[in-house]
Short mmCIF file of C-alpha atoms and ligand atoms in Angstrom, two decimals:
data_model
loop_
_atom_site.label_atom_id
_atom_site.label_comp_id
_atom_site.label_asym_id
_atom_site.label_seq_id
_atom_site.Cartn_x
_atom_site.Cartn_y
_atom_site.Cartn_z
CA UNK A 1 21.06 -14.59 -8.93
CA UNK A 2 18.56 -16.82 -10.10
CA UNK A 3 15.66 -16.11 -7.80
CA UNK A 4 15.16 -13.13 -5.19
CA UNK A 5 15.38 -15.06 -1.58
CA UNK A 6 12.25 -13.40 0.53
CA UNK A 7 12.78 -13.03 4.38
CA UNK A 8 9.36 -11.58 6.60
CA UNK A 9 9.40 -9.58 9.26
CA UNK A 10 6.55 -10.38 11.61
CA UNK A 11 3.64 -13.00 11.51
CA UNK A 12 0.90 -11.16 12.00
CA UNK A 13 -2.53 -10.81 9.36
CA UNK A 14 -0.65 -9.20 6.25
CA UNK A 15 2.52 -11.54 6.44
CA UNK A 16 0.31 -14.48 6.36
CA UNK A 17 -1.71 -13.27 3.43
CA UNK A 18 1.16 -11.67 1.28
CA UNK A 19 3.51 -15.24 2.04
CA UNK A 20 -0.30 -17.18 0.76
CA UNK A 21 -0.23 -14.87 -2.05
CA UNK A 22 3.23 -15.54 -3.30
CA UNK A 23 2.69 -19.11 -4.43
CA UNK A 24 1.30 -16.79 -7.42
CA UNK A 25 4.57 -14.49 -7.48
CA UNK A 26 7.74 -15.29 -10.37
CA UNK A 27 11.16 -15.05 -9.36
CA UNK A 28 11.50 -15.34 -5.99
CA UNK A 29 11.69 -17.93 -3.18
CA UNK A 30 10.31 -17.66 0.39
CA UNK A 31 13.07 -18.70 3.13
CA UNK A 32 13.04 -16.94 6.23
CA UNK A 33 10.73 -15.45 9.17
CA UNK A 34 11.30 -13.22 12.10
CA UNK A 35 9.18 -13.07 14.80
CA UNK A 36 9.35 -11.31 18.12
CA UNK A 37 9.07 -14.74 19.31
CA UNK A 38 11.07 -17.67 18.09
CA UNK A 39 8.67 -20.42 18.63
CA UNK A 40 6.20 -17.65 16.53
CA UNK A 41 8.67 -17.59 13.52
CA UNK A 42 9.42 -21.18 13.71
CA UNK A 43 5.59 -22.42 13.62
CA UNK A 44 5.02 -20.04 11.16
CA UNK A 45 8.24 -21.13 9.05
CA UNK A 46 6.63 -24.70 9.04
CA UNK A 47 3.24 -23.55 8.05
CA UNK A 48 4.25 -21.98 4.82
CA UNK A 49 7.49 -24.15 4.77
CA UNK A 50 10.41 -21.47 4.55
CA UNK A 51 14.26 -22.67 5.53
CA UNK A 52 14.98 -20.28 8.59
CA UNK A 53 13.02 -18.73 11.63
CA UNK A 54 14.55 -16.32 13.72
CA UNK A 55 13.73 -13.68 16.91
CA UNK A 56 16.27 -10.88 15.76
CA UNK A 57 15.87 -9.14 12.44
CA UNK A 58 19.65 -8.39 12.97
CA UNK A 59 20.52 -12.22 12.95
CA UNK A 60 18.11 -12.65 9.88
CA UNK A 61 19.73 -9.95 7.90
CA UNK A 62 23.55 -10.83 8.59
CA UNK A 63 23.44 -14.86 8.15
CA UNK A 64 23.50 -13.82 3.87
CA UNK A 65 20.61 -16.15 3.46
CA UNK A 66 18.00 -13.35 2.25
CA UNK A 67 18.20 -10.75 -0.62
CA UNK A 68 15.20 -8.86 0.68
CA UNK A 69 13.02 -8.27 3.49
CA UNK A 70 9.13 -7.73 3.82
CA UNK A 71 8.39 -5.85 6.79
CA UNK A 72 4.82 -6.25 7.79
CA UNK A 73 5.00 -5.27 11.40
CA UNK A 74 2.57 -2.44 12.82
CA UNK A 75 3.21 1.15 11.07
CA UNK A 76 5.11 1.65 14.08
CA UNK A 77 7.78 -0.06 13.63
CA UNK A 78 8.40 0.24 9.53
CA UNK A 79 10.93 2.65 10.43
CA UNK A 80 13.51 1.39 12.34
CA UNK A 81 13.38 -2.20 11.02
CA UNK A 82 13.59 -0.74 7.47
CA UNK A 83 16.19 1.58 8.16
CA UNK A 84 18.56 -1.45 10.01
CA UNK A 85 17.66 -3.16 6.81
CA UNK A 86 19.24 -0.45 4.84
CA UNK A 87 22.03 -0.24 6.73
CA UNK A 88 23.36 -3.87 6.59
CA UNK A 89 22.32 -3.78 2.72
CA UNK A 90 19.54 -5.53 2.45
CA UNK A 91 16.50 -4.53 0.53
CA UNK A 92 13.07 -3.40 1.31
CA UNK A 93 9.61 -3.96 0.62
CA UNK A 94 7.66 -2.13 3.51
CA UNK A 95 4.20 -2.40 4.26
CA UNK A 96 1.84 0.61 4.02
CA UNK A 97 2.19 3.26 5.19
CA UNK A 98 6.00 3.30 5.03
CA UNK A 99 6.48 5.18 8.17
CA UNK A 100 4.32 7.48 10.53
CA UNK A 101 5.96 10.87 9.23
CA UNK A 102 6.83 12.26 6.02
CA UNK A 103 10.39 12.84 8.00
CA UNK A 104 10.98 9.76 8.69
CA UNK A 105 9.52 8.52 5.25
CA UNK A 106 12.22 10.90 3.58
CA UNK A 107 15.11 9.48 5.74
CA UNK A 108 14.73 5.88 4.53
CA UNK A 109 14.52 6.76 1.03
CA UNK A 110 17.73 9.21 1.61
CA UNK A 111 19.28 6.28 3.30
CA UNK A 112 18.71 3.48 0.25
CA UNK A 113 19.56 6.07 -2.05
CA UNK A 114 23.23 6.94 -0.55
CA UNK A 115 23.55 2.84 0.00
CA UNK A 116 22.17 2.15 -2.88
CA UNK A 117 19.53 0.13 -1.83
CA UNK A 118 15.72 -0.72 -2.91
CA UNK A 119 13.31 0.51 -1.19
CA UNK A 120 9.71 0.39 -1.92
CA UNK A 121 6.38 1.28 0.08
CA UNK A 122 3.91 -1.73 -0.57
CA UNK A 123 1.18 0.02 -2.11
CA UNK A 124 -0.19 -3.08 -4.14
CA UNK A 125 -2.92 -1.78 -5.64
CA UNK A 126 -0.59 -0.03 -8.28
CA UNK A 127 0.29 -3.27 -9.44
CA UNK A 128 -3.11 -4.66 -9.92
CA UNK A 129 -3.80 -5.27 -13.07
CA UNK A 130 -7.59 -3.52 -13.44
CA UNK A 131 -5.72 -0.37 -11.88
CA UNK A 132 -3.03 -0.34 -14.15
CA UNK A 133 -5.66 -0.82 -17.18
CA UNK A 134 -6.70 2.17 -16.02
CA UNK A 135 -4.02 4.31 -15.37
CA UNK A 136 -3.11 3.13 -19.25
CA UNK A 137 -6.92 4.38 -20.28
CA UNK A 138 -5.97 7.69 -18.75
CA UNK A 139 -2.80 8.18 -20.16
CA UNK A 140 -4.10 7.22 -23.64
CA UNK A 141 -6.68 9.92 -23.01
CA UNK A 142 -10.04 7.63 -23.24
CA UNK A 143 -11.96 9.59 -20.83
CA UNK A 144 -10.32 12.68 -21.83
CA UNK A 145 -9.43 15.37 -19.77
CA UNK A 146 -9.21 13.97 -16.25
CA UNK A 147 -10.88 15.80 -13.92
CA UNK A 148 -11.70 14.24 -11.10
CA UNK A 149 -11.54 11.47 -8.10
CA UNK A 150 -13.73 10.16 -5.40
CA UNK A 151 -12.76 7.11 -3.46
CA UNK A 152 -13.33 5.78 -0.08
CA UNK A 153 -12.40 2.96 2.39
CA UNK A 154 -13.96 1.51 5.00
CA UNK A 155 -15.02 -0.60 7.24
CA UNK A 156 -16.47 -1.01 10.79
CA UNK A 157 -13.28 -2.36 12.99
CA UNK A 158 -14.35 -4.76 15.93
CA UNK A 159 -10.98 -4.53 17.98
CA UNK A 160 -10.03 -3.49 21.68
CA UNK A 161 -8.61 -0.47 22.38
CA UNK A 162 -5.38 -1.72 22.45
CA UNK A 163 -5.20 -3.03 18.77
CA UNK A 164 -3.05 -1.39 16.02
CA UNK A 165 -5.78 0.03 14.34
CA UNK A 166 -7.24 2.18 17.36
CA UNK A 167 -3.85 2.17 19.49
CA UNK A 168 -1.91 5.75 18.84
CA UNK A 169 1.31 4.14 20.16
CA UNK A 170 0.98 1.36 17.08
CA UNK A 171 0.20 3.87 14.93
CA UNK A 172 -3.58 3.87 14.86
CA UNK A 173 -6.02 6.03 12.61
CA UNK A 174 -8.43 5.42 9.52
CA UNK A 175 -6.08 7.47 7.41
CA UNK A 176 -2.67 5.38 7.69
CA UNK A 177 -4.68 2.16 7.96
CA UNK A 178 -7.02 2.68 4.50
CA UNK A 179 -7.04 6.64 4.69
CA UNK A 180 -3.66 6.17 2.22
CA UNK A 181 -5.45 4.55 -0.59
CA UNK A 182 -8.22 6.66 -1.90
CA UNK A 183 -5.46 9.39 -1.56
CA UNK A 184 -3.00 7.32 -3.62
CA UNK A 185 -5.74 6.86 -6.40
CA UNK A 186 -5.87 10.81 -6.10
CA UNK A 187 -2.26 10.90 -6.61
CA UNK A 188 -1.92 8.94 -8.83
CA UNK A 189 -4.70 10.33 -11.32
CA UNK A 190 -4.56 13.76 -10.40
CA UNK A 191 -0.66 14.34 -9.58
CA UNK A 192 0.18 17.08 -6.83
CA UNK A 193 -1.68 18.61 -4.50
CA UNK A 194 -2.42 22.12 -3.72
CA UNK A 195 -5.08 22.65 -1.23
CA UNK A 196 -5.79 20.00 1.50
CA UNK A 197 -9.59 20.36 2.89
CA UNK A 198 -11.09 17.87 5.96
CA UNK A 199 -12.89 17.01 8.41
CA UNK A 200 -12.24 14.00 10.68
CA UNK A 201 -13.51 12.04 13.75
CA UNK A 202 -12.18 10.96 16.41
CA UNK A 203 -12.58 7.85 18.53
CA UNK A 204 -11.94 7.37 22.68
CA UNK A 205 -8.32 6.71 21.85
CA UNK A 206 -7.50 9.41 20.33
CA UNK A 207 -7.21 8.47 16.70
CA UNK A 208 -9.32 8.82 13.69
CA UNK A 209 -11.86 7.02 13.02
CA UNK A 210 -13.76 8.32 10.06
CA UNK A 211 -12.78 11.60 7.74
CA UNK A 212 -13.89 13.18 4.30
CA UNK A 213 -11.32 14.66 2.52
CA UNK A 214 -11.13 17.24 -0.29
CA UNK A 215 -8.18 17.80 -2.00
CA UNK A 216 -7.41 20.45 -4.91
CA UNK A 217 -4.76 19.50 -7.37
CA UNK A 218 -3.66 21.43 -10.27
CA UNK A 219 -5.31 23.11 -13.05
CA UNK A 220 -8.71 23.19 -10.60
CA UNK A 221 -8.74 19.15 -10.61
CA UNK A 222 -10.02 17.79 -7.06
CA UNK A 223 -10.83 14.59 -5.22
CA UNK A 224 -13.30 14.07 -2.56
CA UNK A 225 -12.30 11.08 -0.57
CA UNK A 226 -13.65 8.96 2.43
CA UNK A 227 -12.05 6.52 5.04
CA UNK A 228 -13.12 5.21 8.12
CA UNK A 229 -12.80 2.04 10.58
CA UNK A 230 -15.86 2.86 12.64
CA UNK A 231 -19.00 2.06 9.61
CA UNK A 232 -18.60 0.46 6.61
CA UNK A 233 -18.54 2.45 3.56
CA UNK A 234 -18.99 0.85 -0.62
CA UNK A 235 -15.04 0.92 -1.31
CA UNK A 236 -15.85 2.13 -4.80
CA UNK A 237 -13.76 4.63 -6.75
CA UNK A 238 -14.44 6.73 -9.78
CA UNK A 239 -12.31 8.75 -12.62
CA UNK A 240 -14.27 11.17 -14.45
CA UNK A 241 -13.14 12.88 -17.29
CA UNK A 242 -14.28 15.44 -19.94
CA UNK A 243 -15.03 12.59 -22.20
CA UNK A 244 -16.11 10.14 -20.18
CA UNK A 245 -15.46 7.87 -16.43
CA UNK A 246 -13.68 4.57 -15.07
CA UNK A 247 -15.59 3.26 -12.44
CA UNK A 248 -14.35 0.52 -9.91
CA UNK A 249 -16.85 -1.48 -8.47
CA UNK A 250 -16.53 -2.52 -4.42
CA UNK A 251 -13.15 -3.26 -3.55
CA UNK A 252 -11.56 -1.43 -6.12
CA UNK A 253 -8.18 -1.02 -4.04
CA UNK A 254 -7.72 -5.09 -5.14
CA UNK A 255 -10.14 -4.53 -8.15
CA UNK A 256 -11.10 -7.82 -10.34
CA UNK A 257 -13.27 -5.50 -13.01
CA UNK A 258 -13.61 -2.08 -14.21
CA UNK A 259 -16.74 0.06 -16.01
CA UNK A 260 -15.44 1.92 -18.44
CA UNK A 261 -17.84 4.88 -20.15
CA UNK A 262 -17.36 7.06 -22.83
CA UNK A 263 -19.42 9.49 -24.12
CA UNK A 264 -22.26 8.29 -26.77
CA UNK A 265 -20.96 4.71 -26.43
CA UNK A 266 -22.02 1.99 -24.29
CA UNK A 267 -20.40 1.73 -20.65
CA UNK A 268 -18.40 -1.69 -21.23
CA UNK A 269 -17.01 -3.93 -18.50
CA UNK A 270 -13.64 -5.23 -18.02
CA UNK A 271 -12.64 -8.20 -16.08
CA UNK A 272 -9.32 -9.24 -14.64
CA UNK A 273 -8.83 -13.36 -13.27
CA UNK A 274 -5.79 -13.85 -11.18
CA UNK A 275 -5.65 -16.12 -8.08
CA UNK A 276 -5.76 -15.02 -4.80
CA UNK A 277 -5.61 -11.46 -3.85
CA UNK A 278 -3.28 -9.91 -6.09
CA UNK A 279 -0.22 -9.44 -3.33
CA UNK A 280 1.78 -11.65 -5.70
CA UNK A 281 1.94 -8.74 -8.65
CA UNK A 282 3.96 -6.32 -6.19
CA UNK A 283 6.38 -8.95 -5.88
CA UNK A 284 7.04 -10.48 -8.61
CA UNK A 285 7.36 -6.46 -9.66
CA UNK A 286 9.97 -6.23 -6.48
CA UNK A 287 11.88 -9.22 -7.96
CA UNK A 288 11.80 -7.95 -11.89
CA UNK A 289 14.06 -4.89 -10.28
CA UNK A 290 16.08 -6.97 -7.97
CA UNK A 291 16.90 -9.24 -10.43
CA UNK A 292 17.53 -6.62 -12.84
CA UNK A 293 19.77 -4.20 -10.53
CA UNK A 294 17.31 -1.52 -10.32
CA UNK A 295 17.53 0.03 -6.42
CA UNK A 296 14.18 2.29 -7.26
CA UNK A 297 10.84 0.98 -8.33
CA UNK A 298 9.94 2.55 -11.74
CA UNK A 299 6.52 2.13 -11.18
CA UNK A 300 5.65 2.82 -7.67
CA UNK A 301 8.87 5.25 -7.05
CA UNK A 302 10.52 7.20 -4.54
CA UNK A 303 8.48 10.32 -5.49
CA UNK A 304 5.08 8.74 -5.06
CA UNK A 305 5.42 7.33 -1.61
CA UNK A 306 7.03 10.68 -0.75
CA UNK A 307 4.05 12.61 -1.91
CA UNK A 308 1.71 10.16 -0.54
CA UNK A 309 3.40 10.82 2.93
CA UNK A 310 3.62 14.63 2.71
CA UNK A 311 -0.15 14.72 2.32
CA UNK A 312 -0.95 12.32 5.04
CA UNK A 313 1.50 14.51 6.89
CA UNK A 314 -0.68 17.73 6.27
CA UNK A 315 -4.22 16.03 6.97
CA UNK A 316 -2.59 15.17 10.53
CA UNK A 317 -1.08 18.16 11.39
CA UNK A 318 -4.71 19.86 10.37
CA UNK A 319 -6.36 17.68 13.10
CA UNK A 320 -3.55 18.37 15.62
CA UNK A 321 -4.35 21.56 15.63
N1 NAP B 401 -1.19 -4.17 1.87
C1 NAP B 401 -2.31 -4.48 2.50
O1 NAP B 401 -3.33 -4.77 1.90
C2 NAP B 401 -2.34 -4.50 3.99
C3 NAP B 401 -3.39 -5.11 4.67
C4 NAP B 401 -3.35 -5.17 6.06
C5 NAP B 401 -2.28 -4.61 6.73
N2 NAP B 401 -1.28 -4.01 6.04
C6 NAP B 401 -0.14 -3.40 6.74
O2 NAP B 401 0.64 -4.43 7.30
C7 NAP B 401 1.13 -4.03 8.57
C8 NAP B 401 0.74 -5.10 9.59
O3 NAP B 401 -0.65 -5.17 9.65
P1 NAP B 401 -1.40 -6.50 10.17
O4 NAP B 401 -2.82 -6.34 9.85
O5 NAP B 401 -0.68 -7.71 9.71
O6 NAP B 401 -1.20 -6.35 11.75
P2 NAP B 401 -1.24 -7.50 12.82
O7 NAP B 401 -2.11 -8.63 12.38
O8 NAP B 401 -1.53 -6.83 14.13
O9 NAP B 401 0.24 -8.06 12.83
C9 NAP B 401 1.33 -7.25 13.10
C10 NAP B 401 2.49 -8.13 13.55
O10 NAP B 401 3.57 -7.26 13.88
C11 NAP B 401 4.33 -7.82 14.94
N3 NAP B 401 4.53 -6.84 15.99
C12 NAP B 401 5.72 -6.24 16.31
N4 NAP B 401 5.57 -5.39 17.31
C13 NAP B 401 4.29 -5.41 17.66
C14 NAP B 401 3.57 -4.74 18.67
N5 NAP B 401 4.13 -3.88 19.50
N6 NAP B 401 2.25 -4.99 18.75
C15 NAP B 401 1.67 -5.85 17.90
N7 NAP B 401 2.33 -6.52 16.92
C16 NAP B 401 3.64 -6.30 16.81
C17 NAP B 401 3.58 -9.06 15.39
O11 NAP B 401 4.24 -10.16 14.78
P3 NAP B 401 5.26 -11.03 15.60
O12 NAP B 401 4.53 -11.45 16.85
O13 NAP B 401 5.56 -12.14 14.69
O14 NAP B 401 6.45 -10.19 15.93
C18 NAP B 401 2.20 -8.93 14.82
O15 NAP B 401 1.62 -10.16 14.52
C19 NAP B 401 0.55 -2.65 8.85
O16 NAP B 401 1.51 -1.67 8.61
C20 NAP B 401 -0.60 -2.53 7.88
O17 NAP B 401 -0.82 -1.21 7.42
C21 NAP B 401 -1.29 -3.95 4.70
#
C-alpha cells in the first residue's frame, strides 16, 4: 500500500475542516465522500476534489476504493456507522466523542479487536505537537511530581434548539461537545480516576450547558475542570507539579505555545509553527499505523478512549439522577 485512501462520512463543519487540514497530512490520499444526500457528497467531492461521492456508507465501504473511513457525523450516529465500518473491514477514525455510552464505546472497540480492525477516537489534541512536548516534560519529570490539572472549554453557542449541540436526540451537552477535553488532559496527566465530583446546568432542552468538575485520581492528585456552550470561558489549561507548572495559553486543546516554569528558573516559552489547525497530525498518525499493520493506536489507544468514556459515563448518570 503506498498511501492510506481516506473516505468521509458526512459534510458537515468538522469534515470540511479535517479534509482542509489534510493537505498538511503524509501518507494518505483523500478519495471519497458520503453524504445523506448525493448532490451534498458530490458538491462537496468537487470542492476538495476527491474521486467518489456517494449517499450510502454501505456502497462507499464495499466498492474497495477506501482503506479507511472518517466519520464526522453528529455523536449520534458514531456508533452505528463505525460499527458497519467494522464489520465490512474497513477502518476507523471516529470523531469525538466516539459514541454516547461507555457501552456502546466498549462494543466497537470489542468489535475491531475480534476483526482485527483499527479503531481510533479522534481526540487530536494528543497529537499536537505543544501537548505532546508536554506530556514528554512530564514524563521526564521537569515539573516534578505531578499533581495537578485545571482546564476548561467554552464558548457561548448561538444555535436553535434543534442543533446538535443543544438537541438531546443528536447527542447534545457541553460535556460530549468540549466537556471531553479538559477531562482527557486530566487523563492523560493524572491517569485513573477515583472520585467524580460536579455540578452542572442545564439548558430548556434538556442538556448541559455549563458544569465544573472535580475529579480525584490516585495518590490524592485532582483536577478541577470547566466546560460550557452557554458563556465563553479562557480555554487555558495548567499542569502543576512539585517542582514546577506547564501552562497552555488560550486554546490550548490545538495549542501553538507552551509556558513552561520551574522552580528558581525563569518561566520560558515554547512555540510550535505548523499550518492550519493541527487535524493533519492525527492523520498522518492514523496512516503511520495503517501503513504499518498496527489495528490499535499506540498513542491514543483503546484504553484511553475507554476511560475517557467511563468517566463521561459517570458525570451523566450523576445528573440523571
Ligand atoms: N475534533 C474536533 O475538533 C471537532 C470539532 C467539531 C466537531 N467535532 C465532532 O465532529 C462531529 C460533527 O460535528 P460538526 O460540528 O461537523 O457537526 P455539523 O456541522 O452539524 O455536521 C454534522 C454532519 O453530520 C451529518 N448528519 C447525519 N445525520 C444528521 C442529523 N440527523 N442531523 C444533522 N446532521 C446529520 C450531516 O452531513 P450530511 O448532510 O453530509 O449527511 C451534517 O452536516 C461531532 O461528533 C463533533 O463532536 C470535532
Amino acid at each position: 500500500m503506498s498511501a492510506i485512501r481516506w473516505g468521509i462520512l458526512s459534510t458537515g463543519n468538522m469534515a470540511r475542516q479535517f479534509v482542509e487540514d489534510f493537505q498538511y497530512s503524509q501518507g494518505g490520499i483523500l478519495k471519497a465522500v458520503c453524504s445523506r444526500q448525493q448532490k451534498d457528497a458530490e458538491s462537496f467531492a468537487g470542492e476538495f476534489g476527491l474521486e467518489y461521492a456517494y449517499s450510502s456508507l454501505d456502497n462507499m465501504l464495499e466498492k474497495g476504493q477506501v482503506d479507511i473511513v472518517y466519520i464526522a457525523s453528529p455523536h449520534s450516529h458514531h456508533y452505528d456507522a463505525a460499527m458497519t465500518a467494522i464489520r465490512a473491514g474497513i477502518p476507523v477514525l471516529c470523531e469525538k466523542p466516539m459514541t454516547l455510552t461507555l457501552q456502546e464505546t466498549e462494543a466497537l472497540y470489542e468489535a475491531a479487536d475480534k476483526a482485527g480492525v483499527f479503531l481510533m477516537e479522534a481526540l487530536w489534541s494528543r497529537f499536537n505537537p505543544a501537548i505532546a512536548e508536554a506530556v514528554d516534560m512530564v514524563r521526564q519529570g521537569r515539573i516534578g511530581e505531578v499533581k495537578s490539572v485545571q482546564a476548561n472549554f467554552g464558548f457561548a453557542a448561538d444555535v436553535p434548539d434543534s442543533h446538535r449541540l443543544l438537541n438531546p436526540a443528536l447527542g447534545g451537552g457541553a460535556l460530549l461537545d468540549v466537556g471531553i477535553y479538559p477531562l482527557f488532559l486530566s487523563l492523560l496527566m493524572l491517569g485513573d480516576v477515583k472520585k467524580v465530583q460536579s455540578r452542572v446546568e442545564t439548558g430548556a432542552t434538556g442538556v448541559d450547558l455549563y458544569e465544573d468538575i472535580w475529579l480525584e485520581h490516585e495518590e490524592g492528585r485532582t483536577s478541577s475542570l470547566t466546560a460550557s456552550i452557554d458563556r465563553y470561558l479562557p480555554n487555558t489549561a495548567v499542569i502543576s507539579g512539585s517542582k514546577g507548572y506547564i501552562e497552555f495559553p488560550s486554546h490550548w486543546f490545538a495549542a501553538r505555545s507552551l509556558r513552561y516554569y520551574r522552580e528558581g528558573e525563569e518561566a520560558e516559552w515554547y512555540s510550535f509553527d505548523f499550518p492550519g489547525n493541527g487535524w493533519h497530525f492525527e492523520a498522518t498518525h492514523v496512516n503511520e499505523c495503517l501503513l504499518s499493520g498496527q489495528t490499535k493506536s499506540p498513542v491514543y489507544t483503546p484504553e484511553d478512549s475507554i476511560r475517557l468514556a467511563a468517566t463521561v459515563d459517570c458525570l451523566l448518570a450523576q445528573w440523571k439522577s
